[in-house]
Amino acid sequence: MTNSDRILIKLDTTDSTNNYAMQLVNDDKAHHGLTITARSQYGGKGQRGRKWADTPNKSLLMSIVLTPRLPISAQFVFSASVATAVANILQNLLRDKTVRVKWPNDIIVNDKKAGGILIENALRGNMWTHSIVGLGLNVLQSQFPQELPYATSLKIATGEDLDIDDIRDEVRSALLALSGRPVSIPAIMEAYNAILYKRGEQQLFGKGEETWQATVIQAHDDGTLEVRTEDNRVAFYTHGDVRWIYE
Ligand SMILES: O=C(O)CCCC[C@@H]1SC[C@@H]2NC(=O)N[C@@H]21
């Protein structure tokens, strides 16, 4: 680890740690490993243009700037390696609880969503220069509003008040370690599919108003999710086209 890897900017509040990091990247002031955390965000961003709301001081909100060593065509593989690393840290920490990754990269603890990952890429021409990996993890919340029946926190799952900064440091080291390792796309996909949420089980999917059941088979390195439909056809879903509905 170099000195620049260690730079950690701790904010009280910001619109979005991803935006803050992206601004530094655009200003040429960011480097591999630079990490931004905040105790709360007033414009937290989720996947697919959704908002990410937090309870101040109760969530891990972090963005880490990484320089992926993969072609831009391997964006999903990069995202899968990040989600797997985060989930494995939580699995070690939560011992007997079940931690899974719901395609593409929701962090599921005991069948509910405890966190999510938003990766935003900085490109120069067609070169993938940086990725901003944003992680939001519910740590200390004791409850969630009724309109979020599928949300959970590490506290709800374990009954314990875990230390947000300790988790941040573990996640950070694991993500920095990813870039130091030789990249094996099959190994990354195998590790991801090993903890894929509801693998082998029927799930509800949707597109527009239409919903249907299909069995989750596996994710592929192009980011598609392979499923078997009720009439026994194999289909490949693309995130953003088909959505996976929480039940
Ligand atoms: O599940 C999702 O939709 C992804 C949520 C990602 C939220 C994190 S919180 C830290 C970083 N800053 C943001 O604005 N978003 C990510």
PDB file of C-alpha atoms and ligand atoms in Angstrom:
ATOM      1  CA  MET A   1       0.000   0.000   0.000  1.00  0.00           C
ATOM      2  CA  THR A   2       1.364   3.448  -0.888  1.00  0.00           C
ATOM      3  CA  ASN A   3       0.774   6.696   0.986  1.00  0.00           C
ATOM      4  CA  SER A   4      -1.772   7.891  -1.540  1.00  0.00           C
ATOM      5  CA  ASP A   5      -3.769   4.676  -1.011  1.00  0.00           C
ATOM      6  CA  ARG A   6      -4.245   5.728   2.563  1.00  0.00           C
ATOM      7  CA  ILE A   7      -5.967   9.050   1.897  1.00  0.00           C
ATOM      8  CA  LEU A   8      -9.354   9.036   3.533  1.00  0.00           C
ATOM      9  CA  ILE A   9     -11.589  12.106   3.462  1.00  0.00           C
ATOM     10  CA  LYS A  10     -14.185  12.019   6.234  1.00  0.00           C
ATOM     11  CA  LEU A  11     -17.117  14.357   5.718  1.00  0.00           C
ATOM     12  CA  ASP A  12     -19.944  15.124   8.046  1.00  0.00           C
ATOM     13  CA  THR A  13     -22.392  15.550   5.217  1.00  0.00           C
ATOM     14  CA  THR A  14     -22.328  15.896   1.450  1.00  0.00           C
ATOM     15  CA  ASP A  15     -24.814  15.397  -1.363  1.00  0.00           C
ATOM     16  CA  SER A  16     -23.235  12.097  -2.389  1.00  0.00           C
ATOM     17  CA  THR A  17     -19.800  10.656  -1.635  1.00  0.00           C
ATOM     18  CA  ASN A  18     -19.792   9.337  -5.223  1.00  0.00           C
ATOM     19  CA  ASN A  19     -20.285  12.886  -6.568  1.00  0.00           C
ATOM     20  CA  TYR A  20     -17.551  14.190  -4.279  1.00  0.00           C
ATOM     21  CA  ALA A  21     -15.141  11.505  -5.479  1.00  0.00           C
ATOM     22  CA  MET A  22     -16.101  12.033  -9.136  1.00  0.00           C
ATOM     23  CA  GLN A  23     -15.397  15.751  -8.814  1.00  0.00           C
ATOM     24  CA  LEU A  24     -11.895  14.972  -7.542  1.00  0.00           C
ATOM     25  CA  VAL A  25     -11.372  12.524 -10.406  1.00  0.00           C
ATOM     26  CA  ASN A  26     -12.503  15.146 -12.923  1.00  0.00           C
ATOM     27  CA  ASP A  27     -10.187  17.717 -11.324  1.00  0.00           C
ATOM     28  CA  ASP A  28      -7.300  15.232 -11.578  1.00  0.00           C
ATOM     29  CA  LYS A  29      -7.008  15.198  -7.796  1.00  0.00           C
ATOM     30  CA  ALA A  30      -7.946  11.585  -7.187  1.00  0.00           C
ATOM     31  CA  HIS A  31      -5.897   8.454  -7.293  1.00  0.00           C
ATOM     32  CA  HIS A  32      -6.310   4.779  -6.704  1.00  0.00           C
ATOM     33  CA  GLY A  33      -7.523   4.136  -3.166  1.00  0.00           C
ATOM     34  CA  LEU A  34      -8.777   7.620  -2.358  1.00  0.00           C
ATOM     35  CA  THR A  35     -11.787   7.118  -0.108  1.00  0.00           C
ATOM     36  CA  ILE A  36     -14.589   9.491   0.826  1.00  0.00           C
ATOM     37  CA  THR A  37     -16.955   8.779   3.712  1.00  0.00           C
ATOM     38  CA  ALA A  38     -19.828  10.794   5.139  1.00  0.00           C
ATOM     39  CA  ARG A  39     -22.017  10.468   8.198  1.00  0.00           C
ATOM     40  CA  SER A  40     -25.018  11.429   6.081  1.00  0.00           C
ATOM     41  CA  GLN A  41     -25.886  12.386   2.516  1.00  0.00           C
ATOM     42  CA  TYR A  42     -28.592  14.749   1.309  1.00  0.00           C
ATOM     43  CA  GLY A  43     -28.533  13.502  -2.298  1.00  0.00           C
ATOM     44  CA  GLY A  44     -27.529   9.866  -1.931  1.00  0.00           C
ATOM     45  CA  LYS A  45     -27.778   8.018  -5.242  1.00  0.00           C
ATOM     46  CA  GLY A  46     -28.871   4.439  -5.815  1.00  0.00           C
ATOM     47  CA  GLN A  47     -28.818   2.265  -8.897  1.00  0.00           C
ATOM     48  CA  ARG A  48     -30.865   3.173 -11.959  1.00  0.00           C
ATOM     49  CA  GLY A  49     -31.376   6.803 -10.967  1.00  0.00           C
ATOM     50  CA  ARG A  50     -33.027   5.948  -7.645  1.00  0.00           C
ATOM     51  CA  LYS A  51     -32.373   7.820  -4.411  1.00  0.00           C
ATOM     52  CA  TRP A  52     -30.462   6.237  -1.555  1.00  0.00           C
ATOM     53  CA  ALA A  53     -31.742   7.472   1.788  1.00  0.00           C
ATOM     54  CA  ASP A  54     -29.743   7.060   4.981  1.00  0.00           C
ATOM     55  CA  THR A  55     -30.247   7.638   8.679  1.00  0.00           C
ATOM     56  CA  PRO A  56     -27.483  10.041   9.771  1.00  0.00           C
ATOM     57  CA  ASN A  57     -24.656   8.327  11.697  1.00  0.00           C
ATOM     58  CA  LYS A  58     -26.166   4.873  11.294  1.00  0.00           C
ATOM     59  CA  SER A  59     -24.919   3.818   7.867  1.00  0.00           C
ATOM     60  CA  LEU A  60     -21.601   3.197   6.253  1.00  0.00           C
ATOM     61  CA  LEU A  61     -21.543   5.598   3.306  1.00  0.00           C
ATOM     62  CA  MET A  62     -18.318   5.343   1.367  1.00  0.00           C
ATOM     63  CA  SER A  63     -16.892   5.834  -2.075  1.00  0.00           C
ATOM     64  CA  ILE A  64     -13.518   4.503  -3.072  1.00  0.00           C
ATOM     65  CA  VAL A  65     -11.689   5.448  -6.242  1.00  0.00           C
ATOM     66  CA  LEU A  66     -10.204   2.425  -7.987  1.00  0.00           C
ATOM     67  CA  THR A  67      -8.324   1.987 -11.230  1.00  0.00           C
ATOM     68  CA  PRO A  68      -9.688  -1.242 -12.702  1.00  0.00           C
ATOM     69  CA  ARG A  69      -7.281  -3.415 -14.637  1.00  0.00           C
ATOM     70  CA  LEU A  70      -9.969  -4.780 -16.911  1.00  0.00           C
ATOM     71  CA  PRO A  71     -11.298  -3.720 -20.311  1.00  0.00           C
ATOM     72  CA  ILE A  72     -14.433  -1.589 -20.154  1.00  0.00           C
ATOM     73  CA  SER A  73     -16.331  -4.577 -21.636  1.00  0.00           C
ATOM     74  CA  ALA A  74     -15.708  -6.342 -18.300  1.00  0.00           C
ATOM     75  CA  GLN A  75     -17.623  -3.806 -16.194  1.00  0.00           C
ATOM     76  CA  PHE A  76     -19.922  -6.439 -14.771  1.00  0.00           C
ATOM     77  CA  VAL A  77     -16.998  -8.656 -13.758  1.00  0.00           C
ATOM     78  CA  PHE A  78     -15.480  -5.718 -11.887  1.00  0.00           C
ATOM     79  CA  SER A  79     -18.796  -5.029 -10.165  1.00  0.00           C
ATOM     80  CA  ALA A  80     -19.182  -8.736  -9.326  1.00  0.00           C
ATOM     81  CA  SER A  81     -15.720  -8.811  -7.745  1.00  0.00           C
ATOM     82  CA  VAL A  82     -16.573  -5.783  -5.602  1.00  0.00           C
ATOM     83  CA  ALA A  83     -19.935  -7.182  -4.476  1.00  0.00           C
ATOM     84  CA  THR A  84     -18.379 -10.562  -3.671  1.00  0.00           C
ATOM     85  CA  ALA A  85     -15.587  -8.949  -1.627  1.00  0.00           C
ATOM     86  CA  VAL A  86     -18.077  -6.875   0.397  1.00  0.00           C
ATOM     87  CA  ALA A  87     -20.409  -9.834   0.957  1.00  0.00           C
ATOM     88  CA  ASN A  88     -17.552 -12.082   2.066  1.00  0.00           C
ATOM     89  CA  ILE A  89     -16.403  -9.526   4.641  1.00  0.00           C
ATOM     90  CA  LEU A  90     -19.936  -9.349   6.019  1.00  0.00           C
ATOM     91  CA  GLN A  91     -20.271 -13.128   6.041  1.00  0.00           C
ATOM     92  CA  ASN A  92     -17.116 -13.381   8.198  1.00  0.00           C
ATOM     93  CA  LEU A  93     -18.402 -10.682  10.490  1.00  0.00           C
ATOM     94  CA  LEU A  94     -21.947 -12.012  10.831  1.00  0.00           C
ATOM     95  CA  ARG A  95     -20.941 -15.674  11.185  1.00  0.00           C
ATOM     96  CA  ASP A  96     -24.206 -17.684  11.295  1.00  0.00           C
ATOM     97  CA  LYS A  97     -26.296 -15.155   9.323  1.00  0.00           C
ATOM     98  CA  THR A  98     -26.705 -15.673   5.598  1.00  0.00           C
ATOM     99  CA  VAL A  99     -25.120 -13.048   3.383  1.00  0.00           C
ATOM    100  CA  ARG A 100     -25.828 -13.118  -0.343  1.00  0.00           C
ATOM    101  CA  VAL A 101     -25.525 -10.884  -3.399  1.00  0.00           C
ATOM    102  CA  LYS A 102     -28.738 -10.242  -5.254  1.00  0.00           C
ATOM    103  CA  TRP A 103     -28.074  -9.691  -8.950  1.00  0.00           C
ATOM    104  CA  PRO A 104     -26.507  -7.406  -9.834  1.00  0.00           C
ATOM    105  CA  ASN A 105     -25.082  -6.085  -6.571  1.00  0.00           C
ATOM    106  CA  ASP A 106     -27.489  -5.712  -3.659  1.00  0.00           C
ATOM    107  CA  ILE A 107     -26.132  -6.986  -0.359  1.00  0.00           C
ATOM    108  CA  ILE A 108     -28.667  -9.297   1.266  1.00  0.00           C
ATOM    109  CA  VAL A 109     -28.549 -10.359   4.905  1.00  0.00           C
ATOM    110  CA  ASN A 110     -31.106 -12.885   6.108  1.00  0.00           C
ATOM    111  CA  ASP A 111     -33.246 -12.370   2.972  1.00  0.00           C
ATOM    112  CA  LYS A 112     -33.426  -8.582   3.237  1.00  0.00           C
ATOM    113  CA  LYS A 113     -31.434  -5.763   1.674  1.00  0.00           C
ATOM    114  CA  ALA A 114     -28.749  -4.431   4.006  1.00  0.00           C
ATOM    115  CA  GLY A 115     -26.756  -2.531   1.430  1.00  0.00           C
ATOM    116  CA  GLY A 116     -26.180  -1.594  -2.143  1.00  0.00           C
ATOM    117  CA  ILE A 117     -23.339  -0.689  -4.433  1.00  0.00           C
ATOM    118  CA  LEU A 118     -23.298   2.025  -7.076  1.00  0.00           C
ATOM    119  CA  ILE A 119     -20.298   1.996  -9.402  1.00  0.00           C
ATOM    120  CA  GLU A 120     -19.743   5.004 -11.620  1.00  0.00           C
ATOM    121  CA  ASN A 121     -16.993   4.998 -14.207  1.00  0.00           C
ATOM    122  CA  ALA A 122     -14.768   7.812 -15.369  1.00  0.00           C
ATOM    123  CA  LEU A 123     -13.732   7.476 -18.985  1.00  0.00           C
ATOM    124  CA  ARG A 124     -11.179   9.408 -21.051  1.00  0.00           C
ATOM    125  CA  GLY A 125     -11.985   8.794 -24.676  1.00  0.00           C
ATOM    126  CA  ASN A 126     -12.711   5.085 -24.589  1.00  0.00           C
ATOM    127  CA  MET A 127     -10.197   4.426 -21.787  1.00  0.00           C
ATOM    128  CA  TRP A 128     -11.613   3.337 -18.439  1.00  0.00           C
ATOM    129  CA  THR A 129      -9.465   5.443 -16.101  1.00  0.00           C
ATOM    130  CA  HIS A 130     -11.249   5.218 -12.752  1.00  0.00           C
ATOM    131  CA  SER A 131     -14.219   3.629 -11.066  1.00  0.00           C
ATOM    132  CA  ILE A 132     -15.968   5.239  -8.163  1.00  0.00           C
ATOM    133  CA  VAL A 133     -17.253   2.373  -6.038  1.00  0.00           C
ATOM    134  CA  GLY A 134     -19.992   3.661  -3.732  1.00  0.00           C
ATOM    135  CA  LEU A 135     -21.211   1.455  -0.914  1.00  0.00           C
ATOM    136  CA  GLY A 136     -24.181   2.181   1.310  1.00  0.00           C
ATOM    137  CA  LEU A 137     -24.586  -0.273   4.180  1.00  0.00           C
ATOM    138  CA  ASN A 138     -27.235  -0.114   6.893  1.00  0.00           C
ATOM    139  CA  VAL A 139     -25.346  -0.791  10.109  1.00  0.00           C
ATOM    140  CA  LEU A 140     -26.996   0.618  13.222  1.00  0.00           C
ATOM    141  CA  GLN A 141     -30.662   1.136  12.290  1.00  0.00           C
ATOM    142  CA  SER A 142     -33.046  -0.584  14.716  1.00  0.00           C
ATOM    143  CA  GLN A 143     -35.998  -0.331  12.360  1.00  0.00           C
ATOM    144  CA  PHE A 144     -37.134   0.885   8.956  1.00  0.00           C
ATOM    145  CA  PRO A 145     -40.324   2.621   7.869  1.00  0.00           C
ATOM    146  CA  GLN A 146     -43.209   0.378   6.798  1.00  0.00           C
ATOM    147  CA  GLU A 147     -42.742   1.397   3.194  1.00  0.00           C
ATOM    148  CA  LEU A 148     -39.362  -0.371   3.211  1.00  0.00           C
ATOM    149  CA  PRO A 149     -40.366  -3.931   4.203  1.00  0.00           C
ATOM    150  CA  TYR A 150     -37.310  -5.453   2.487  1.00  0.00           C
ATOM    151  CA  ALA A 151     -34.716  -3.287   4.239  1.00  0.00           C
ATOM    152  CA  THR A 152     -32.581  -4.529   7.099  1.00  0.00           C
ATOM    153  CA  SER A 153     -29.463  -3.487   8.976  1.00  0.00           C
ATOM    154  CA  LEU A 154     -26.598  -5.372  10.568  1.00  0.00           C
ATOM    155  CA  LYS A 155     -28.049  -4.433  13.937  1.00  0.00           C
ATOM    156  CA  ILE A 156     -31.432  -5.943  13.093  1.00  0.00           C
ATOM    157  CA  ALA A 157     -29.717  -9.080  11.815  1.00  0.00           C
ATOM    158  CA  THR A 158     -27.354  -9.539  14.769  1.00  0.00           C
ATOM    159  CA  GLY A 159     -28.692  -7.458  17.656  1.00  0.00           C
ATOM    160  CA  GLU A 160     -25.197  -5.951  17.880  1.00  0.00           C
ATOM    161  CA  ASP A 161     -23.894  -2.412  17.397  1.00  0.00           C
ATOM    162  CA  LEU A 162     -21.051  -3.020  14.994  1.00  0.00           C
ATOM    163  CA  ASP A 163     -18.396  -0.376  14.428  1.00  0.00           C
ATOM    164  CA  ILE A 164     -18.972   1.502  11.149  1.00  0.00           C
ATOM    165  CA  ASP A 165     -15.327   2.602  10.878  1.00  0.00           C
ATOM    166  CA  ASP A 166     -14.018  -0.947  11.366  1.00  0.00           C
ATOM    167  CA  ILE A 167     -16.249  -2.189   8.549  1.00  0.00           C
ATOM    168  CA  ARG A 168     -15.112   0.729   6.368  1.00  0.00           C
ATOM    169  CA  ASP A 169     -11.460  -0.185   6.929  1.00  0.00           C
ATOM    170  CA  GLU A 170     -12.040  -3.851   6.138  1.00  0.00           C
ATOM    171  CA  VAL A 171     -13.983  -3.066   2.977  1.00  0.00           C
ATOM    172  CA  ARG A 172     -11.335  -0.609   1.905  1.00  0.00           C
ATOM    173  CA  SER A 173      -8.473  -3.068   2.357  1.00  0.00           C
ATOM    174  CA  ALA A 174     -10.389  -5.795   0.537  1.00  0.00           C
ATOM    175  CA  LEU A 175     -11.171  -3.535  -2.420  1.00  0.00           C
ATOM    176  CA  LEU A 176      -7.575  -2.316  -2.628  1.00  0.00           C
ATOM    177  CA  ALA A 177      -6.395  -5.921  -2.514  1.00  0.00           C
ATOM    178  CA  LEU A 178      -8.595  -6.742  -5.523  1.00  0.00           C
ATOM    179  CA  SER A 179      -6.458  -4.540  -7.754  1.00  0.00           C
ATOM    180  CA  GLY A 180      -3.284  -6.270  -6.619  1.00  0.00           C
ATOM    181  CA  ARG A 181      -4.516  -9.709  -7.629  1.00  0.00           C
ATOM    182  CA  PRO A 182      -4.239 -11.313 -11.057  1.00  0.00           C
ATOM    183  CA  VAL A 183      -7.640 -11.140 -12.739  1.00  0.00           C
ATOM    184  CA  SER A 184      -9.340 -14.438 -13.505  1.00  0.00           C
ATOM    185  CA  ILE A 185     -12.790 -13.780 -14.917  1.00  0.00           C
ATOM    186  CA  PRO A 186     -13.981 -17.411 -14.421  1.00  0.00           C
ATOM    187  CA  ALA A 187     -12.787 -17.352 -10.776  1.00  0.00           C
ATOM    188  CA  ILE A 188     -14.574 -14.047 -10.115  1.00  0.00           C
ATOM    189  CA  MET A 189     -17.800 -15.347 -11.646  1.00  0.00           C
ATOM    190  CA  GLU A 190     -17.580 -18.618  -9.733  1.00  0.00           C
ATOM    191  CA  ALA A 191     -17.153 -16.771  -6.431  1.00  0.00           C
ATOM    192  CA  TYR A 192     -20.040 -14.427  -7.298  1.00  0.00           C
ATOM    193  CA  ASN A 193     -22.390 -17.241  -8.327  1.00  0.00           C
ATOM    194  CA  ALA A 194     -21.515 -19.181  -5.165  1.00  0.00           C
ATOM    195  CA  ILE A 195     -23.224 -16.468  -3.117  1.00  0.00           C
ATOM    196  CA  LEU A 196     -25.867 -15.425  -5.657  1.00  0.00           C
ATOM    197  CA  TYR A 197     -29.150 -14.805  -3.869  1.00  0.00           C
ATOM    198  CA  LYS A 198     -31.871 -17.409  -4.503  1.00  0.00           C
ATOM    199  CA  ARG A 199     -29.777 -19.456  -6.918  1.00  0.00           C
ATOM    200  CA  GLY A 200     -31.810 -22.479  -7.983  1.00  0.00           C
ATOM    201  CA  GLU A 201     -35.036 -20.960  -6.641  1.00  0.00           C
ATOM    202  CA  GLN A 202     -38.058 -19.404  -8.299  1.00  0.00           C
ATOM    203  CA  GLN A 203     -38.260 -15.631  -8.132  1.00  0.00           C
ATOM    204  CA  LEU A 204     -40.593 -12.916  -9.315  1.00  0.00           C
ATOM    205  CA  PHE A 205     -39.346 -10.794 -12.218  1.00  0.00           C
ATOM    206  CA  GLY A 206     -40.969  -7.873 -13.967  1.00  0.00           C
ATOM    207  CA  LYS A 207     -40.900  -5.544 -16.916  1.00  0.00           C
ATOM    208  CA  GLY A 208     -43.277  -2.600 -16.968  1.00  0.00           C
ATOM    209  CA  GLU A 209     -46.579  -3.846 -15.547  1.00  0.00           C
ATOM    210  CA  GLU A 210     -45.911  -7.492 -16.405  1.00  0.00           C
ATOM    211  CA  THR A 211     -44.572  -9.937 -13.785  1.00  0.00           C
ATOM    212  CA  TRP A 212     -43.695 -13.626 -13.966  1.00  0.00           C
ATOM    213  CA  GLN A 213     -41.797 -16.360 -12.112  1.00  0.00           C
ATOM    214  CA  ALA A 214     -38.494 -17.834 -13.247  1.00  0.00           C
ATOM    215  CA  THR A 215     -35.782 -19.924 -11.601  1.00  0.00           C
ATOM    216  CA  VAL A 216     -32.425 -18.236 -11.045  1.00  0.00           C
ATOM    217  CA  ILE A 217     -29.611 -20.246 -12.667  1.00  0.00           C
ATOM    218  CA  GLN A 218     -26.478 -18.062 -12.696  1.00  0.00           C
ATOM    219  CA  ALA A 219     -25.018 -14.716 -13.697  1.00  0.00           C
ATOM    220  CA  HIS A 220     -22.663 -14.436 -16.657  1.00  0.00           C
ATOM    221  CA  ASP A 221     -19.635 -12.233 -17.172  1.00  0.00           C
ATOM    222  CA  ASP A 222     -21.538 -10.014 -19.626  1.00  0.00           C
ATOM    223  CA  GLY A 223     -23.843  -9.102 -16.732  1.00  0.00           C
ATOM    224  CA  THR A 224     -26.841 -11.125 -17.844  1.00  0.00           C
ATOM    225  CA  LEU A 225     -28.759 -13.343 -15.438  1.00  0.00           C
ATOM    226  CA  GLU A 226     -29.571 -16.798 -16.764  1.00  0.00           C
ATOM    227  CA  VAL A 227     -32.958 -18.110 -15.650  1.00  0.00           C
ATOM    228  CA  ARG A 228     -35.300 -20.960 -16.508  1.00  0.00           C
ATOM    229  CA  THR A 229     -38.840 -19.841 -17.196  1.00  0.00           C
ATOM    230  CA  GLU A 230     -41.948 -21.758 -16.115  1.00  0.00           C
ATOM    231  CA  ASP A 231     -42.384 -23.173 -19.613  1.00  0.00           C
ATOM    232  CA  ASN A 232     -38.837 -24.562 -19.306  1.00  0.00           C
ATOM    233  CA  ARG A 233     -37.055 -22.101 -21.583  1.00  0.00           C
ATOM    234  CA  VAL A 234     -33.645 -20.668 -20.726  1.00  0.00           C
ATOM    235  CA  ALA A 235     -33.608 -16.867 -20.810  1.00  0.00           C
ATOM    236  CA  PHE A 236     -30.917 -14.227 -20.205  1.00  0.00           C
ATOM    237  CA  TYR A 237     -32.080 -11.100 -18.450  1.00  0.00           C
ATOM    238  CA  THR A 238     -30.361  -7.724 -18.666  1.00  0.00           C
ATOM    239  CA  HIS A 239     -30.417  -5.452 -15.629  1.00  0.00           C
ATOM    240  CA  GLY A 240     -32.397  -2.338 -16.415  1.00  0.00           C
ATOM    241  CA  ASP A 241     -34.534  -4.246 -18.896  1.00  0.00           C
ATOM    242  CA  VAL A 242     -35.918  -6.935 -16.596  1.00  0.00           C
ATOM    243  CA  ARG A 243     -36.124  -6.213 -12.892  1.00  0.00           C
ATOM    244  CA  TRP A 244     -36.026  -8.679 -10.033  1.00  0.00           C
ATOM    245  CA  ILE A 245     -38.851  -7.967  -7.629  1.00  0.00           C
ATOM    246  CA  TYR A 246     -38.492  -8.397  -3.880  1.00  0.00           C
ATOM    247  CA  GLU A 247     -41.235 -10.640  -2.494  1.00  0.00           C
TER     248      GLU A 247
HETATM  249  O1  LIG B   1     -28.578  -0.290  -3.973  1.00  0.00           O
HETATM  250  C1  LIG B   1     -28.352   0.740  -4.594  1.00  0.00           C
HETATM  251  O2  LIG B   1     -29.224   1.259  -5.313  1.00  0.00           O
HETATM  252  C2  LIG B   1     -26.977   1.360  -4.513  1.00  0.00           C
HETATM  253  C3  LIG B   1     -26.860   2.272  -3.321  1.00  0.00           C
HETATM  254  C4  LIG B   1     -25.489   2.924  -3.213  1.00  0.00           C
HETATM  255  C5  LIG B   1     -25.464   3.963  -2.112  1.00  0.00           C
HETATM  256  C6  LIG B   1     -24.079   4.474  -1.847  1.00  0.00           C
HETATM  257  S1  LIG B   1     -23.980   5.419  -0.365  1.00  0.00           S
HETATM  258  C7  LIG B   1     -22.378   5.927  -0.756  1.00  0.00           C
HETATM  259  C8  LIG B   1     -22.361   6.227  -2.240  1.00  0.00           C
HETATM  260  N1  LIG B   1     -22.838   7.567  -2.493  1.00  0.00           N
HETATM  261  C9  LIG B   1     -23.979   7.597  -3.173  1.00  0.00           C
HETATM  262  O3  LIG B   1     -24.605   8.622  -3.507  1.00  0.00           O
HETATM  263  N2  LIG B   1     -24.382   6.337  -3.435  1.00  0.00           N
HETATM  264  C10 LIG B   1     -23.447   5.362  -2.911  1.00  0.00           C
END
